[in-house]
Amino acid sequence: MAPAAMTVASSLADARPVPFWLDDPGRPGALPALTGTERCDLLVVGGGYSGLWTALLAKERDPGRDVVLIEGREAGWAASGRNGGFCAASLTHGLGNGLARWPDELAKLEELGARNLDAIGDTVARYGIDCDFERTGEIDVATEPHQLAELHELHEEATRLGLGGLQLLDRDAVRAEVDSPTFLGGLWDRDGVAMLHPAKLAWGLKQACLGLGVRIYENTRGLELAACGPGMAVRTPYGRVLARRVALGTNVFPSLVKRLRPYTVPVYDYALMTEPLGGEQLAAVGWKRRQGLGDSANQFHYFRITADHRILWGGYDAVYPFGGRLSAELDHRPETYLRLAGHFFRCFPQLEGLRFSHAWGGAIDTCSRFAAFFGTAHGGKVAYAAGYTGLGVGATRFGADVMLDLLGGERTERTALKMVRSKPMPFPPEPVAWAGIGLTKWSLARADANGGRRNLWLRTMDRLGLGFDS
């Protein structure tokens, strides 16, 4: 039964239009901007996870390397500080996407992803990063019969490949973990996902970088990249940086390597956070093991419980602005907040009366294969990684290692991967991109409403290895 419109609207009445994670009195102040000319061995452009991991790993690999990081605003202010806090081992945007694109090397990709997640946990412990890191896993839940069949097929395929750690849950078993009348079953990845406070992870990585001697300049946008003698120069609003090598971790923002821009498009994603649940409310939903959850629809929701017993509820709408326009005006979408709140109370009717404390949105980057791509420019002096499509909390650390391998000219188990050596198909120019993405979204919604049956457009996109997702 759909929740009453008045109930849904009143639940949002006091929601602050800011990301919950960044609305924290412990948020660090901004570091000074760069003025004048800096020189370094490695310049990292971007102060989200991608850039912070790259700077940290560069210093861990070679403590004598002189590293500078520039960030257009403050470290962690964008997608790295406002995401759901799902830190997944998967490097391929889930097992299904990996099976479809790199079946021959999926076992290796899964191994590398597991090692990468272990290393993130080790880093959090080693540097004392207080980011509520919990290795609780994630349950993909089925809310329609066809989704339940798909989860069974995925479990069978994972078993065939010798990939462990996945447990099928029937209706009673999944509701014993987290109780919703909409849940028909689930597939629990018991060890492959950690939950964390995303902004505190970014702030902790920033502090760790500073402790190792990385020089960080905030409110310092990289405006232009050009060759300069044996190295590269990046112009900033009040100066420039001369570097032997450059790593680009700008993701959704326009790449300083212009030929890369057609490979990604921005998608606006939105989320709500509830007020803390009381004892009776917690008992009503269970959730004692604190897993992350996601439903199995094409237009999916992701949800998790926080350290202070709030529920984050996000996803479903994936909004592409015509022309790939980035604008703060798109960070909030009241109609999406209402839709998400209605879906929340349909999932958890026992929580009627609960209110939302925060509502926010923002842009992430996606590419046509849903998983990150990598490469070099300017004769190997510049490396880049982009296209994480919402699963960058963990995979950006792997991407940082790849960029450092490429900049060093090293052949490693990472750079030998077909996934690393290949590129996705670029998106077409406007208005073709707008029309194609719109048709894809419409078709995905139709598939959700029709037992998962994919129309001719989606089947064609599948054959071409193309898609659109958040």
Coordinates of C-alpha atoms in Angstrom, one line a residue, residues 102-370:
W102 CA 35.7 -9.5 -18.5
P103 CA 34.7 -13.1 -17.9
D104 CA 38.2 -14.5 -18.6
E105 CA 39.9 -12.3 -16.0
L106 CA 37.1 -11.9 -13.5
A107 CA 38.7 -14.3 -11.0
K108 CA 41.8 -12.1 -11.0
L109 CA 39.8 -8.9 -10.8
E110 CA 37.9 -10.3 -7.8
E111 CA 41.2 -11.3 -6.1
L112 CA 42.7 -7.8 -6.7
G113 CA 39.5 -6.2 -5.4
A114 CA 39.5 -8.3 -2.2
R115 CA 43.2 -7.4 -1.6
N116 CA 42.4 -3.7 -2.3
L117 CA 39.6 -3.7 0.3
D118 CA 41.9 -5.4 2.8
A119 CA 44.5 -2.7 2.2
I120 CA 41.9 0.0 2.8
G121 CA 41.1 -1.5 6.2
D122 CA 44.8 -1.7 6.9
T123 CA 45.3 2.0 6.0
V124 CA 42.3 3.1 8.2
A125 CA 43.9 1.2 11.1
R126 CA 47.5 2.3 10.4
Y127 CA 46.7 6.0 10.3
G128 CA 44.0 6.0 12.9
I129 CA 41.3 7.2 10.6
D130 CA 38.1 7.4 12.6
C131 CA 35.5 6.8 9.8
D132 CA 33.2 4.1 11.3
F133 CA 34.8 1.4 9.1
E134 CA 32.7 -1.8 9.5
R135 CA 33.2 -4.9 7.3
T136 CA 29.6 -5.9 7.5
G137 CA 28.9 -6.8 3.8
E138 CA 26.0 -6.0 1.6
I139 CA 22.7 -7.7 0.7
D140 CA 21.2 -7.4 -2.7
V141 CA 17.5 -7.8 -2.1
A142 CA 14.8 -9.0 -4.5
T143 CA 11.5 -7.2 -4.4
E144 CA 10.1 -8.8 -7.5
P145 CA 10.0 -12.5 -8.4
H146 CA 12.2 -12.1 -11.5
Q147 CA 14.8 -10.4 -9.4
L148 CA 14.9 -13.4 -7.1
A149 CA 15.5 -15.7 -10.1
E150 CA 18.3 -13.4 -11.3
L151 CA 20.0 -13.5 -7.8
H152 CA 19.9 -17.3 -7.9
E153 CA 21.5 -17.3 -11.4
L154 CA 24.3 -14.9 -10.2
H155 CA 24.9 -17.1 -7.2
E156 CA 25.2 -20.2 -9.4
E157 CA 27.6 -18.4 -11.7
A158 CA 29.8 -17.2 -8.8
T159 CA 29.9 -20.8 -7.4
R160 CA 30.9 -22.1 -10.8
L161 CA 33.8 -19.7 -10.9
G162 CA 34.9 -20.6 -7.4
L163 CA 34.0 -17.2 -6.0
G164 CA 33.1 -17.7 -2.3
G165 CA 31.5 -15.4 0.3
L166 CA 28.0 -15.2 -1.3
Q167 CA 25.1 -16.5 0.6
L168 CA 21.5 -16.9 -0.8
L169 CA 18.8 -15.8 1.6
D170 CA 15.2 -16.8 1.2
R171 CA 12.3 -14.5 2.3
D172 CA 12.4 -15.5 5.9
A173 CA 16.2 -15.3 6.1
V174 CA 16.5 -11.9 4.6
R175 CA 13.7 -10.5 6.7
A176 CA 15.5 -11.9 9.8
E177 CA 18.4 -9.7 8.9
V178 CA 16.5 -6.5 7.9
D179 CA 12.7 -6.6 8.0
S180 CA 10.7 -5.3 5.1
P181 CA 7.4 -6.7 3.7
T182 CA 8.8 -6.0 0.3
F183 CA 11.8 -8.3 0.5
L184 CA 11.4 -11.7 -1.2
G185 CA 15.0 -12.9 -0.8
G186 CA 18.5 -11.7 -1.1
L187 CA 22.2 -12.4 -1.9
W188 CA 24.5 -11.5 0.9
D189 CA 28.1 -10.7 0.1
R190 CA 29.3 -11.3 3.6
D191 CA 32.9 -9.9 3.4
G192 CA 33.1 -7.9 0.2
V193 CA 31.8 -4.6 1.3
A194 CA 32.5 -2.3 4.3
M195 CA 30.3 0.5 5.6
L196 CA 32.0 3.8 6.5
H197 CA 31.5 7.5 7.0
P198 CA 32.6 8.8 3.6
A199 CA 33.6 12.4 4.6
K200 CA 35.6 11.2 7.5
L201 CA 37.5 8.8 5.3
A202 CA 38.4 11.7 2.9
W203 CA 39.4 13.9 5.8
G204 CA 41.5 11.1 7.3
L205 CA 43.3 10.5 4.0
K206 CA 44.0 14.2 3.7
Q207 CA 45.5 14.2 7.2
A208 CA 47.6 11.1 6.4
C209 CA 48.9 12.8 3.2
L210 CA 49.9 15.9 5.1
G211 CA 51.6 13.7 7.7
L212 CA 53.8 12.1 5.0
G213 CA 54.8 15.5 3.6
V214 CA 52.3 16.0 0.7
R215 CA 51.7 19.7 0.1
I216 CA 48.0 20.3 -0.4
Y217 CA 46.5 23.5 -1.8
E218 CA 42.7 23.9 -1.6
N219 CA 40.5 26.3 -3.5
T220 CA 43.1 25.8 -6.3
R221 CA 41.5 24.7 -9.6
G222 CA 43.6 23.2 -12.3
L223 CA 42.8 25.3 -15.3
E224 CA 45.1 24.2 -18.1
L225 CA 47.6 21.3 -18.7
A226 CA 50.5 21.7 -21.0
A227 CA 53.9 20.3 -21.7
C228 CA 56.8 22.3 -20.2
G229 CA 60.3 21.1 -21.0
P230 CA 60.9 17.6 -19.7
G231 CA 57.7 17.7 -17.6
M232 CA 54.3 19.3 -17.4
A233 CA 52.8 22.6 -16.2
V234 CA 49.3 23.1 -14.7
R235 CA 48.0 26.6 -14.6
T236 CA 45.9 27.6 -11.5
P237 CA 44.0 30.8 -10.7
Y238 CA 46.9 32.4 -8.9
G239 CA 49.9 30.5 -10.1
R240 CA 51.1 27.2 -11.6
V241 CA 52.7 23.9 -10.8
L242 CA 55.7 22.5 -12.7
A243 CA 55.8 18.7 -12.3
R244 CA 57.7 15.8 -13.7
R245 CA 54.5 13.7 -13.7
V246 CA 50.8 14.5 -13.3
A247 CA 47.9 12.2 -12.0
L248 CA 44.4 13.4 -12.8
G249 CA 41.7 12.4 -10.3
T250 CA 39.0 14.9 -11.4
N251 CA 36.3 12.3 -12.4
V252 CA 33.0 14.1 -13.0
F253 CA 34.7 17.4 -13.6
P254 CA 35.9 18.2 -17.1
S255 CA 39.3 16.5 -17.7
L256 CA 42.3 18.6 -18.4
V257 CA 42.9 16.1 -21.2
K258 CA 40.2 17.3 -23.5
R259 CA 40.0 14.1 -25.6
L260 CA 38.7 12.2 -22.6
R261 CA 35.6 14.3 -22.0
P262 CA 33.3 12.3 -24.2
Y263 CA 34.0 9.2 -22.2
T264 CA 32.1 10.3 -19.2
V265 CA 28.8 12.1 -18.4
P266 CA 27.5 13.5 -15.1
V267 CA 24.6 11.8 -13.4
Y268 CA 22.8 13.5 -10.5
D269 CA 22.1 11.1 -7.6
Y270 CA 20.0 12.0 -4.5
A271 CA 19.7 10.7 -1.0
L272 CA 17.9 11.2 2.3
M273 CA 19.0 10.6 5.9
T274 CA 16.6 9.9 8.7
E275 CA 16.7 11.1 12.2
P276 CA 18.1 8.6 14.7
L277 CA 15.9 5.6 15.3
G278 CA 14.6 4.9 18.8
G279 CA 14.8 1.5 20.5
E280 CA 11.3 0.3 19.3
Q281 CA 12.0 1.5 15.8
L282 CA 15.3 -0.4 15.7
A283 CA 13.6 -3.5 17.0
A284 CA 11.0 -3.2 14.3
V285 CA 13.6 -3.3 11.5
G286 CA 16.2 -5.5 13.1
W287 CA 19.4 -4.7 11.1
K288 CA 21.6 -6.0 14.0
R289 CA 24.5 -6.9 11.7
R290 CA 24.4 -3.5 10.0
Q291 CA 24.9 -4.6 6.4
G292 CA 24.5 -2.3 3.5
L293 CA 21.5 -3.1 1.3
G294 CA 20.5 -2.4 -2.3
D295 CA 17.5 -3.6 -4.3
S296 CA 17.9 -5.4 -7.6
A297 CA 15.8 -3.2 -9.9
N298 CA 17.3 -1.3 -12.8
Q299 CA 16.2 1.9 -11.0
F300 CA 17.6 0.8 -7.7
H301 CA 17.8 2.1 -4.1
Y302 CA 20.8 1.8 -1.8
F303 CA 20.4 2.0 1.9
R304 CA 22.3 1.5 5.1
I305 CA 22.3 2.2 8.8
T306 CA 24.8 4.6 10.4
A307 CA 26.8 4.5 13.6
D308 CA 24.2 6.6 15.3
H309 CA 21.2 4.5 14.0
R310 CA 20.0 6.7 11.2
I311 CA 19.0 5.2 7.8
L312 CA 20.4 6.6 4.6
W313 CA 18.1 6.0 1.6
G314 CA 19.3 7.0 -1.8
G315 CA 19.3 6.2 -5.5
Y316 CA 16.4 5.4 -8.0
D317 CA 16.4 8.7 -10.0
A318 CA 19.5 9.1 -12.1
V319 CA 19.3 12.5 -13.7
Y320 CA 21.3 13.5 -16.7
P321 CA 21.4 17.2 -17.5
F322 CA 21.3 18.1 -21.2
G323 CA 24.8 18.8 -22.5
G324 CA 26.4 17.4 -19.3
R325 CA 25.9 20.6 -17.5
L326 CA 27.3 20.8 -14.0
S327 CA 25.3 23.3 -11.8
A328 CA 24.8 23.7 -8.0
E329 CA 21.1 24.2 -8.9
L330 CA 20.8 20.5 -9.8
D331 CA 22.1 19.4 -6.4
H332 CA 18.6 19.5 -5.0
R333 CA 15.4 18.1 -6.6
P334 CA 12.3 18.3 -4.3
E335 CA 10.3 16.0 -6.6
T336 CA 13.0 13.3 -6.2
Y337 CA 13.0 13.8 -2.4
L338 CA 9.3 13.2 -2.3
R339 CA 9.6 10.1 -4.5
L340 CA 12.4 8.7 -2.3
A341 CA 10.5 9.3 0.9
G342 CA 7.4 7.5 -0.5
H343 CA 9.6 4.6 -1.5
F344 CA 11.2 4.5 1.9
F345 CA 7.9 4.2 3.8
R346 CA 6.7 1.5 1.3
C347 CA 9.8 -0.5 2.2
F348 CA 9.5 0.2 5.9
P349 CA 5.9 0.9 6.8
Q350 CA 6.6 0.1 10.4
L351 CA 8.6 3.3 10.6
E352 CA 5.7 5.6 9.7
G353 CA 6.2 8.9 11.6
L354 CA 10.0 8.9 11.2
R355 CA 11.3 12.1 9.8
F356 CA 14.3 12.9 7.6
S357 CA 17.0 15.2 8.9
H358 CA 18.9 15.8 5.6
A359 CA 18.2 15.7 1.9
W360 CA 20.9 16.2 -0.8
G361 CA 22.2 15.3 -4.2
G362 CA 25.1 15.9 -6.5
A363 CA 26.9 14.7 -9.6
I364 CA 28.9 11.6 -10.1
D365 CA 30.6 10.4 -13.3
T366 CA 29.5 7.5 -15.3
C367 CA 30.8 5.8 -18.4
S368 CA 29.3 3.4 -20.9
R369 CA 30.8 0.3 -19.3
F370 CA 30.0 1.4 -15.6

